Short mmCIF file of C-alpha atoms and ligand atoms in Angstrom, two decimals:
data_model
loop_
_atom_site.label_atom_id
_atom_site.label_comp_id
_atom_site.label_asym_id
_atom_site.label_seq_id
_atom_site.Cartn_x
_atom_site.Cartn_y
_atom_site.Cartn_z
CA MET W 281 -0.40 0.97 -26.56
CA ILE W 282 -3.30 1.71 -24.23
CA VAL W 283 -3.46 -0.24 -20.97
CA LEU W 284 -6.40 -0.21 -18.53
CA GLY W 285 -5.64 -0.92 -14.88
CA ILE W 286 -8.30 -2.04 -12.52
CA ASP W 287 -8.05 -2.58 -8.61
CA THR W 288 -10.79 -3.54 -6.31
CA SER W 289 -8.77 -5.44 -3.84
CA CYS W 290 -9.94 -3.61 -0.61
CA ASP W 291 -12.03 -0.50 -0.09
CA ASP W 292 -11.11 1.76 -3.04
CA THR W 293 -12.46 1.30 -6.51
CA CYS W 294 -9.69 2.07 -8.80
CA VAL W 295 -9.50 2.39 -12.72
CA ALA W 296 -6.62 4.02 -14.64
CA VAL W 297 -5.76 4.49 -18.35
CA LEU W 298 -1.93 4.32 -19.19
CA GLU W 299 -0.54 5.03 -22.63
CA VAL W 300 2.81 3.45 -23.39
CA ARG W 301 4.92 4.83 -26.32
CA GLY W 302 8.26 3.13 -26.65
CA SER W 303 9.48 3.02 -23.06
CA ARG W 304 7.54 6.23 -22.16
CA PHE W 305 4.58 6.20 -19.92
CA ASP W 306 1.79 8.74 -20.35
CA VAL W 307 -0.83 8.80 -17.49
CA ARG W 308 -4.19 9.53 -19.33
CA SER W 309 -6.41 9.04 -16.20
CA ASN W 310 -6.19 7.63 -12.74
CA ILE W 311 -9.49 7.54 -10.76
CA VAL W 312 -9.84 6.38 -7.20
CA SER W 313 -13.30 6.22 -5.59
CA SER W 314 -12.95 5.79 -1.90
CA GLN W 315 -15.43 4.01 0.31
CA ILE W 316 -14.12 5.68 3.46
CA LYS W 317 -17.58 7.20 4.15
CA VAL W 318 -19.24 3.75 3.96
CA HIS W 319 -16.80 2.07 6.35
CA LYS W 320 -16.15 4.94 8.66
CA LYS W 321 -19.04 4.15 10.99
CA TYR W 322 -17.74 0.63 11.49
CA GLY W 323 -14.12 1.71 11.96
CA GLY W 324 -12.93 -0.95 9.40
CA VAL W 325 -13.66 -2.52 6.11
CA PHE W 326 -16.54 -4.92 5.81
CA PRO W 327 -15.99 -7.30 2.82
CA THR W 328 -19.54 -7.77 1.86
CA LEU W 329 -20.32 -4.11 2.02
CA ALA W 330 -17.10 -3.32 0.16
CA LYS W 331 -18.09 -5.78 -2.57
CA ARG W 332 -21.54 -4.23 -2.93
CA GLU W 333 -19.89 -0.70 -3.24
CA HIS W 334 -17.36 -2.01 -5.87
CA LYS W 335 -20.23 -3.52 -8.00
CA LYS W 336 -22.09 -0.26 -7.87
CA ASN W 337 -19.08 2.09 -8.46
CA LEU W 338 -16.82 0.17 -10.92
CA PRO W 339 -18.92 0.80 -14.06
CA ILE W 340 -19.13 4.57 -13.09
CA VAL W 341 -15.46 4.81 -12.28
CA PHE W 342 -14.53 3.04 -15.52
CA LYS W 343 -16.67 5.48 -17.60
CA LYS W 344 -15.03 8.44 -15.79
CA ALA W 345 -11.54 7.05 -16.38
CA ILE W 346 -12.22 6.58 -20.11
CA LYS W 347 -13.69 10.07 -20.40
CA GLU W 348 -10.92 11.78 -18.59
CA ALA W 349 -8.38 9.90 -20.76
CA LYS W 350 -10.22 11.11 -23.83
CA ILE W 351 -10.20 7.76 -25.43
CA LYS W 352 -12.94 5.31 -26.71
CA GLU W 353 -13.37 2.01 -25.11
CA ASN W 354 -12.29 0.14 -28.23
CA GLN W 355 -8.83 1.91 -28.11
CA ILE W 356 -7.93 -0.27 -25.12
CA ASP W 357 -5.25 -2.88 -26.05
CA LEU W 358 -4.71 -4.62 -22.75
CA ILE W 359 -6.55 -5.00 -19.46
CA SER W 360 -4.69 -5.49 -16.26
CA VAL W 361 -6.62 -6.31 -13.02
CA THR W 362 -5.55 -7.17 -9.58
CA ALA W 363 -6.11 -10.87 -8.98
CA GLY W 364 -4.76 -10.84 -5.44
CA PRO W 365 -3.96 -10.62 -2.60
CA GLY W 366 -7.00 -8.90 -1.16
CA LEU W 367 -10.55 -9.45 0.02
CA GLU W 368 -11.79 -12.27 -2.19
CA PRO W 369 -15.41 -11.04 -2.81
CA CYS W 370 -13.98 -7.61 -3.80
CA LEU W 371 -11.25 -8.96 -6.09
CA TRP W 372 -13.91 -10.97 -7.96
CA VAL W 373 -15.79 -7.72 -8.83
CA GLY W 374 -12.78 -6.42 -10.68
CA VAL W 375 -11.91 -9.80 -12.26
CA ASN W 376 -15.40 -10.42 -13.54
CA PHE W 377 -15.76 -6.86 -14.85
CA SER W 378 -12.50 -7.19 -16.71
CA LYS W 379 -13.48 -10.49 -18.26
CA ASP W 380 -16.78 -9.13 -19.51
CA LEU W 381 -15.11 -6.02 -21.02
CA ALA W 382 -12.20 -8.09 -22.50
CA ARG W 383 -14.68 -10.38 -24.25
CA LYS W 384 -16.66 -7.42 -25.61
CA LEU W 385 -13.44 -5.71 -26.87
CA ASN W 386 -11.64 -8.89 -27.76
CA VAL W 387 -8.46 -7.99 -25.89
CA PRO W 388 -6.30 -9.96 -23.44
CA ILE W 389 -6.14 -9.73 -19.68
CA VAL W 390 -3.02 -9.73 -17.47
CA PRO W 391 -3.77 -10.81 -13.87
CA VAL W 392 -1.72 -8.62 -11.54
CA ASN W 393 -0.23 -9.20 -8.03
CA HIS W 394 -1.25 -6.20 -5.87
CA ILE W 395 2.15 -6.36 -3.97
CA GLU W 396 4.13 -6.25 -7.18
CA ALA W 397 1.95 -3.42 -8.28
CA HIS W 398 2.83 -1.38 -5.04
CA ILE W 399 6.56 -1.89 -5.94
CA LEU W 400 6.51 -1.32 -9.65
CA ILE W 401 4.62 2.08 -9.47
CA ASN W 402 8.08 3.35 -8.49
CA PHE W 403 9.23 2.67 -12.10
CA LEU W 404 6.51 4.88 -13.61
CA LEU W 405 8.76 7.94 -14.10
CA LEU W 406 12.11 6.17 -14.18
CA PRO W 407 13.98 5.32 -17.43
CA PRO W 408 14.96 1.55 -17.44
CA SER W 409 18.69 2.46 -17.21
CA ASN W 410 17.95 3.94 -13.73
CA PHE W 411 16.39 0.80 -12.29
CA LEU W 412 19.01 0.12 -9.63
CA LEU W 413 18.75 -3.65 -8.91
CA PRO W 414 18.96 -5.77 -6.87
CA ALA W 415 16.60 -3.77 -4.67
CA ILE W 416 15.11 -4.35 -1.23
CA CYS W 417 11.36 -3.59 -1.35
CA LEU W 418 9.28 -2.72 1.72
CA VAL W 419 5.58 -3.02 1.07
CA VAL W 420 3.67 -1.59 4.02
CA SER W 421 -0.13 -1.39 3.78
CA GLY W 422 -3.18 -2.16 5.79
CA GLY W 423 -3.02 -5.87 4.72
CA HIS W 424 0.75 -6.42 4.35
CA THR W 425 4.09 -5.67 5.75
CA GLN W 426 6.69 -7.55 3.64
CA LEU W 427 10.38 -7.24 2.79
CA ILE W 428 11.10 -8.45 -0.73
CA LEU W 429 14.41 -8.96 -2.50
CA MET W 430 13.92 -8.00 -6.17
CA GLU W 431 16.61 -9.20 -8.53
CA GLU W 432 14.78 -8.08 -11.68
CA ILE W 433 11.21 -7.24 -12.73
CA GLY W 434 9.32 -10.51 -12.21
CA LYS W 435 12.04 -12.11 -10.01
CA TYR W 436 11.19 -11.60 -6.29
CA LYS W 437 12.10 -13.35 -3.13
CA LEU W 438 10.13 -12.77 0.10
CA ILE W 439 12.78 -12.43 2.79
CA GLY W 440 10.47 -11.44 5.67
CA GLU W 441 6.87 -10.39 6.59
CA THR W 442 4.66 -9.71 9.52
CA ARG W 443 3.68 -12.69 11.69
CA ASP W 444 0.40 -11.13 12.71
CA ASP W 445 -0.94 -7.58 12.11
CA ALA W 446 0.37 -5.37 9.23
CA ALA W 447 1.78 -1.93 10.13
CA GLY W 448 -1.25 -0.12 8.72
CA GLU W 449 -3.63 -2.48 10.55
CA CYS W 450 -1.83 -1.51 13.71
CA PHE W 451 -2.32 2.19 13.03
CA ASP W 452 -5.92 1.56 12.18
CA LYS W 453 -6.59 -0.43 15.43
CA VAL W 454 -4.82 2.05 17.68
CA ALA W 455 -6.60 5.04 15.99
CA ARG W 456 -9.92 3.22 16.56
CA LEU W 457 -9.08 2.60 20.32
CA LEU W 458 -8.26 6.30 20.81
CA GLY W 459 -11.22 7.47 18.80
CA LEU W 460 -9.08 9.23 16.20
CA GLY W 461 -11.05 8.12 13.13
CA TYR W 462 -10.79 5.88 10.14
CA PRO W 463 -8.58 5.18 8.23
CA GLY W 464 -6.19 5.18 11.14
CA GLY W 465 -2.84 5.86 9.48
CA PRO W 466 -3.55 9.44 8.24
CA ALA W 467 -5.32 10.19 11.68
CA ILE W 468 -2.26 8.96 13.57
CA GLU W 469 -0.04 11.07 11.29
CA ARG W 470 -2.26 14.15 11.89
CA PHE W 471 -2.18 13.77 15.64
CA SER W 472 1.51 13.01 15.77
CA LYS W 473 2.27 16.38 14.29
CA LEU W 474 0.62 18.26 17.23
CA ASP W 475 2.69 19.84 19.88
CA VAL W 476 2.78 18.60 23.61
CA ARG W 477 6.12 19.85 24.55
CA SER W 478 5.16 20.88 28.04
CA SER W 479 3.49 17.53 28.82
CA LYS W 480 4.23 15.73 32.06
CA LEU W 481 2.75 12.49 30.66
CA GLU W 482 5.12 9.83 29.16
CA VAL W 483 4.22 6.97 26.87
CA LYS W 484 6.82 4.29 25.98
CA LEU W 485 6.12 1.57 23.71
CA PRO W 486 8.21 -1.48 22.54
CA ARG W 487 9.99 -1.97 19.11
CA PRO W 488 8.85 -5.47 18.46
CA MET W 489 11.41 -7.89 17.01
CA ILE W 490 13.83 -4.96 16.13
CA LYS W 491 16.84 -6.93 17.74
CA GLN W 492 15.93 -10.26 15.99
CA LYS W 493 18.32 -11.23 13.16
CA ASN W 494 15.42 -12.29 10.91
CA TYR W 495 13.38 -10.05 8.67
CA ASP W 496 10.00 -10.67 10.10
CA PHE W 497 7.76 -8.26 11.86
CA SER W 498 4.99 -8.39 14.53
CA PHE W 499 2.74 -5.37 15.20
CA ALA W 500 -0.12 -7.09 17.09
CA GLY W 501 1.99 -6.84 20.30
CA LEU W 502 2.62 -3.18 19.66
CA LYS W 503 -1.22 -2.62 19.37
CA THR W 504 -1.62 -4.68 22.69
CA ALA W 505 1.00 -2.54 24.44
CA VAL W 506 -1.05 0.53 23.52
CA LEU W 507 -4.06 -1.17 24.95
CA TYR W 508 -2.34 -1.95 28.21
CA ASP W 509 -1.08 1.60 28.51
CA PHE W 510 -4.51 2.92 27.67
CA LEU W 511 -6.30 0.68 30.37
CA LYS W 512 -3.92 1.76 33.16
CA ARG W 513 -4.60 5.36 32.68
CA PRO W 514 -7.45 7.21 34.42
CA GLU W 515 -10.41 7.99 32.21
CA LYS W 516 -9.63 11.79 32.23
CA ILE W 517 -6.17 11.08 30.89
CA ARG W 518 -7.43 8.54 28.18
CA LYS W 519 -9.82 11.13 26.80
CA SER W 520 -7.39 13.93 26.81
CA LYS W 521 -5.98 15.26 23.50
CA GLU W 522 -2.49 15.38 25.12
CA TYR W 523 -2.55 11.57 25.69
CA LYS W 524 -3.79 10.89 22.23
CA ILE W 525 -1.14 12.93 20.73
CA LEU W 526 1.62 11.29 22.82
CA VAL W 527 0.33 7.83 21.81
CA ALA W 528 0.15 8.73 18.21
CA LYS W 529 3.79 10.01 18.21
CA GLU W 530 5.12 7.03 20.02
CA VAL W 531 3.28 4.35 18.05
CA GLN W 532 4.23 5.98 14.80
CA GLN W 533 7.88 6.22 15.89
CA ALA W 534 7.87 2.56 17.08
CA VAL W 535 6.72 1.46 13.69
CA ILE W 536 9.15 3.65 11.86
CA ASP W 537 12.11 2.44 14.05
CA VAL W 538 11.39 -1.25 13.31
CA LEU W 539 10.67 -0.77 9.53
CA ILE W 540 13.76 1.35 9.00
CA SER W 541 16.15 -0.91 11.01
CA LYS W 542 15.17 -4.04 9.27
CA THR W 543 14.93 -2.68 5.74
CA ILE W 544 18.43 -1.04 5.87
CA ARG W 545 19.85 -4.17 7.50
CA ALA W 546 18.47 -6.22 4.64
CA ALA W 547 19.65 -3.83 2.00
CA LYS W 548 23.17 -4.14 3.43
CA GLU W 549 23.05 -7.90 3.70
CA PHE W 550 21.84 -8.35 0.04
CA SER W 551 24.06 -5.59 -1.29
CA ALA W 552 21.04 -3.85 -2.69
CA LYS W 553 21.60 -0.85 -4.87
CA SER W 554 18.20 0.67 -3.93
CA ILE W 555 15.41 0.47 -1.44
CA ILE W 556 11.96 0.68 -2.81
CA LEU W 557 8.90 1.58 -0.69
CA GLY W 558 5.28 1.11 -1.47
CA GLY W 559 1.83 0.64 0.06
CA GLY W 560 -0.38 3.06 2.05
CA VAL W 561 1.95 3.36 5.02
CA SER W 562 4.65 4.74 2.81
CA ALA W 563 2.56 7.86 2.48
CA ASN W 564 3.52 8.65 6.07
CA GLU W 565 5.62 11.90 5.95
CA GLU W 566 7.68 11.00 8.92
CA LEU W 567 8.52 7.52 7.62
CA ARG W 568 9.57 9.15 4.30
CA HIS W 569 11.61 11.79 5.97
CA GLN W 570 13.44 9.40 8.26
CA PHE W 571 14.09 6.85 5.49
CA LYS W 572 15.64 9.73 3.55
CA SER W 573 17.79 11.14 6.35
CA ASN W 574 19.08 7.56 7.14
CA LEU W 575 20.11 7.07 3.61
CA GLU W 576 21.40 10.46 2.81
CA HIS W 577 24.61 9.71 4.71
CA PRO W 578 27.65 10.42 2.60
CA THR W 579 28.88 6.87 2.91
CA SER W 580 25.55 5.36 1.72
CA ASN W 581 25.35 4.31 -1.78
CA ILE W 582 21.81 2.93 -1.51
CA LYS W 583 19.21 4.99 -3.55
CA LEU W 584 15.67 5.42 -2.16
CA LEU W 585 12.57 5.22 -4.31
CA ILE W 586 9.24 6.24 -2.81
CA PRO W 587 6.08 6.91 -4.88
CA PRO W 588 4.35 10.26 -4.67
CA LYS W 589 1.92 10.22 -1.64
CA GLU W 590 -1.11 9.71 -3.67
CA LEU W 591 0.28 6.61 -5.47
CA CYS W 592 1.33 4.94 -2.17
CA THR W 593 -2.24 4.01 -1.45
CA ASP W 594 -4.16 1.75 -3.73
CA ASN W 595 -4.70 2.99 -7.34
CA GLY W 596 -5.36 1.77 -10.73
CA LEU W 597 -2.23 3.16 -12.27
CA MET W 598 0.11 0.78 -10.41
CA VAL W 599 -1.93 -2.10 -11.81
CA ALA W 600 -1.74 -0.66 -15.34
CA VAL W 601 2.12 -0.21 -15.01
CA THR W 602 2.48 -3.80 -13.63
CA GLY W 603 0.24 -5.31 -16.35
CA TYR W 604 2.42 -3.61 -18.97
CA PHE W 605 5.66 -4.96 -17.46
CA ASN W 606 4.01 -8.41 -17.38
CA LYS W 607 2.37 -8.10 -20.75
CA GLU W 608 3.85 -11.53 -21.98
CA LYS W 609 1.47 -13.12 -19.39
CA ALA W 610 -1.53 -11.61 -21.20
CA THR W 611 -4.18 -14.19 -21.95
CA LYS W 612 -7.55 -14.68 -23.63
CA ASP W 613 -8.09 -17.90 -21.72
CA PHE W 614 -10.30 -16.06 -19.31
CA ASP W 615 -11.45 -19.18 -17.37
CA LYS W 616 -8.01 -19.48 -15.95
CA ILE W 617 -8.02 -15.97 -14.39
CA VAL W 618 -9.32 -16.28 -10.81
CA ALA W 619 -9.26 -14.11 -7.73
CA GLU W 620 -6.84 -15.34 -5.15
CA ALA W 621 -7.16 -13.76 -1.69
CA ASN W 622 -3.76 -15.12 -0.59
CA LEU W 623 -1.77 -14.79 -3.82
CA ARG W 624 1.94 -14.68 -2.96
CA ILE W 625 4.65 -12.68 -4.74
O1 LIG O 267 -2.13 0.23 0.29
P1 LIG O 267 -3.34 0.62 0.90
O2 LIG O 267 -4.15 1.80 0.43
O3 LIG O 267 -4.38 -0.61 0.99
C1 LIG O 267 -3.92 -1.95 1.26
O4 LIG O 267 -3.48 -2.54 0.33
O5 LIG O 267 -4.06 -2.26 2.45
O6 LIG O 267 -3.04 0.94 2.46
C2 LIG O 267 -3.88 1.24 3.46
C3 LIG O 267 -3.27 1.44 4.81
C4 LIG O 267 -4.24 1.72 5.91
O7 LIG O 267 -3.89 0.85 7.03
C5 LIG O 267 -3.99 3.16 6.27
O8 LIG O 267 -4.22 3.48 7.71
C6 LIG O 267 -2.48 3.26 5.96
O9 LIG O 267 -2.32 2.53 4.78
N1 LIG O 267 -2.09 4.67 5.63
C7 LIG O 267 -1.25 5.36 6.41
C8 LIG O 267 -1.22 6.63 5.83
N2 LIG O 267 -1.98 6.67 4.75
C9 LIG O 267 -2.52 5.48 4.69
N3 LIG O 267 -0.50 5.04 7.46
C10 LIG O 267 0.28 6.03 7.95
N4 LIG O 267 0.47 7.22 7.46
C11 LIG O 267 -0.32 7.61 6.43
N5 LIG O 267 -0.29 8.82 5.98
ZN1 LIG O 268 -2.53 -1.76 -1.32
#
């Protein structure tokens, strides 16, 4: 069976072709066309601009994905497309493109939840016997920071989420304040790796909500704490590379401390057999490393699943995999498929 996966939920235009034989997944193509260049000069994503870019790029990315997969359009059996959550004008581009294609090819569509897709990409290379459930899933991206209890595929319970900014959004805003570039997460990561051992400066930031018993997060306060620290420094310090490195290291560590503490606590409380990460922020090497070292403890029996870095950020493959797992929801009643900016898991 050939499954097409499409995601246009934010600023990447993504199309993938996945072949499924028995329970084996064969990735035929996975094309991501980034809009970074377009949004870079604004330091963030503009929905109307992103929509225009998706409209322009999607037919091209689709053709490229088909070509690279070495298939003909009419070999597609199922189309899976992100219906939400995401930027509504952008989501509609993918949804409408999918409907036109599905009508032309006379195949059904599965509308996919983007958050579920960030989780299920972890099952791409895993035989079903190795799905260790229940799992605690941490989805950390530019739009979301959620902790989800997964009992089985399709059965999820949201146990906590950010009350304001997402972790990735915090990185993006801090990077913009410091002039590190866009997208902020990779820029913060790059700076945090630089050395300032002999520095006399010190930057200390809070770990918001780390002590609270619930599983919610709040990263707007962390961003504001960076702003206050920034404003109290003389201009010469603010502009120094040394200061930027110290802030990058500390903001990254503050986010990591809160994410690891709450996720591991949730995993213990819900007797999870595994912790599953997903979303752009889980590409962060320090986060991956510290999660691993926290769970490698000999007494820990919680397995950690993290996608390869390039599959942490948005891609079409995660949508194809999720569409396949949800294939019983496939429909040809296309009028019922709508983009939902705030779709919940
Ligand atoms: O999942 P994603 O591609 O799109 C959304 O669904 O939002 O995540 C994008 C977010 C951005 O905020 C970006 O700054 C962050 O993920 N990000 C990172 C890294 N790579 C991307 N954050 C920290 N470290 C990274 N290496
Ligand atoms: Zn995403």
